[in-house]
């Protein structure tokens, strides 16, 4: 089975940096995804890590350590539109993706 | 616009009634999924399909059935709805293969309320 943990809520100020941690215990590992979900909308893809290290994509970066079962999503230069839920998801390469409960980020002016 | 279409967007249903949520994709993805999303529990996989003609059970399959007669369509049926099936249902698809799960593309969701 999959066990994926991430904080429930985080609050940060506009322009600041926020780091969302995700730890996982899985039967097999084949990749880790981060998704963004605004209230009332569908999740949308942010990043995918399969190897250890940092993947940077604009203001968003994602890090993976497979030996520690750990990932984080880094959001820089926060904007009000970044207020959303951020979902960590893990796959064992068996066509299925298991999601954590999500972290709700609130950006304040 | 290419993507995934779900219907209905929202539905209120009496307990005991039968309900089918429809899902159609036009990206020719081989894999399709049904998730339910509940507050505090995140997205939980109900059923999935690797390719047309095959289906599999996810984390919470009880009370639900699916079929995959062709590549594009993946309907989810509640044979006899119960209040605990009140949720937001998301259909998703991906271009996946054995040993590799690709990025999931989600539909806009179907909000179901069972009274």
PDB file of C-alpha atoms in Angstrom, chain A residues 40-93:
ATOM      1  CA  UNK A  40     -13.821  24.098  -6.993  1.00  0.00           C
ATOM      2  CA  UNK A  41     -11.535  23.163  -9.873  1.00  0.00           C
ATOM      3  CA  UNK A  42      -9.741  20.079 -11.176  1.00  0.00           C
ATOM      4  CA  UNK A  43      -6.140  19.305 -10.225  1.00  0.00           C
ATOM      5  CA  UNK A  44      -3.514  20.433 -12.712  1.00  0.00           C
ATOM      6  CA  UNK A  45      -0.013  19.027 -13.158  1.00  0.00           C
ATOM      7  CA  UNK A  46       2.945  20.955 -11.717  1.00  0.00           C
ATOM      8  CA  UNK A  47       5.953  18.636 -11.663  1.00  0.00           C
ATOM      9  CA  UNK A  48       7.277  15.100 -11.901  1.00  0.00           C
ATOM     10  CA  UNK A  49      10.384  13.665 -10.203  1.00  0.00           C
ATOM     11  CA  UNK A  50      11.712  10.201 -10.829  1.00  0.00           C
ATOM     12  CA  UNK A  51      15.393  10.724  -9.965  1.00  0.00           C
ATOM     13  CA  UNK A  52      16.938  12.309  -6.876  1.00  0.00           C
ATOM     14  CA  UNK A  53      17.505  16.027  -7.027  1.00  0.00           C
ATOM     15  CA  UNK A  54      15.858  19.313  -7.798  1.00  0.00           C
ATOM     16  CA  UNK A  55      13.630  20.050 -10.767  1.00  0.00           C
ATOM     17  CA  UNK A  56      13.078  23.757 -11.385  1.00  0.00           C
ATOM     18  CA  UNK A  57      10.238  25.197 -13.415  1.00  0.00           C
ATOM     19  CA  UNK A  58       9.886  28.950 -13.127  1.00  0.00           C
ATOM     20  CA  UNK A  59       8.794  29.954  -9.636  1.00  0.00           C
ATOM     21  CA  UNK A  60       8.130  26.350  -8.674  1.00  0.00           C
ATOM     22  CA  UNK A  61      10.750  23.714  -7.843  1.00  0.00           C
ATOM     23  CA  UNK A  62      10.380  20.136  -6.693  1.00  0.00           C
ATOM     24  CA  UNK A  63      12.944  18.017  -4.884  1.00  0.00           C
ATOM     25  CA  UNK A  64      13.118  14.262  -4.416  1.00  0.00           C
ATOM     26  CA  UNK A  65      15.159  11.974  -2.174  1.00  0.00           C
ATOM     27  CA  UNK A  66      14.222   8.366  -2.874  1.00  0.00           C
ATOM     28  CA  UNK A  67      16.369   6.951  -0.079  1.00  0.00           C
ATOM     29  CA  UNK A  68      14.530   9.120   2.471  1.00  0.00           C
ATOM     30  CA  UNK A  69      11.073   8.778   0.923  1.00  0.00           C
ATOM     31  CA  UNK A  70      10.876  12.556   0.864  1.00  0.00           C
ATOM     32  CA  UNK A  71       9.948  15.321  -1.505  1.00  0.00           C
ATOM     33  CA  UNK A  72       9.229  19.009  -1.260  1.00  0.00           C
ATOM     34  CA  UNK A  73       7.596  21.598  -3.473  1.00  0.00           C
ATOM     35  CA  UNK A  74       9.099  25.068  -3.260  1.00  0.00           C
ATOM     36  CA  UNK A  75       6.999  28.054  -4.267  1.00  0.00           C
ATOM     37  CA  UNK A  76       8.977  31.272  -4.688  1.00  0.00           C
ATOM     38  CA  UNK A  77       7.834  34.885  -5.061  1.00  0.00           C
ATOM     39  CA  UNK A  78       4.383  33.941  -3.878  1.00  0.00           C
ATOM     40  CA  UNK A  79       1.422  35.536  -5.587  1.00  0.00           C
ATOM     41  CA  UNK A  80      -2.190  35.698  -4.466  1.00  0.00           C
ATOM     42  CA  UNK A  81      -3.134  33.318  -7.276  1.00  0.00           C
ATOM     43  CA  UNK A  82      -0.912  30.651  -5.681  1.00  0.00           C
ATOM     44  CA  UNK A  83      -3.528  30.205  -2.952  1.00  0.00           C
ATOM     45  CA  UNK A  84      -4.620  26.630  -3.626  1.00  0.00           C
ATOM     46  CA  UNK A  85      -4.244  23.045  -2.493  1.00  0.00           C
ATOM     47  CA  UNK A  86      -1.058  21.245  -3.453  1.00  0.00           C
ATOM     48  CA  UNK A  87      -1.259  17.498  -3.860  1.00  0.00           C
ATOM     49  CA  UNK A  88       1.645  15.084  -3.605  1.00  0.00           C
ATOM     50  CA  UNK A  89       1.141  11.818  -5.521  1.00  0.00           C
ATOM     51  CA  UNK A  90       3.243   8.686  -5.897  1.00  0.00           C
ATOM     52  CA  UNK A  91       3.231   5.917  -8.472  1.00  0.00           C
ATOM     53  CA  UNK A  92       4.716   2.457  -8.356  1.00  0.00           C
ATOM     54  CA  UNK A  93       4.602   2.251 -12.131  1.00  0.00           C
TER      55      UNK A  93
END
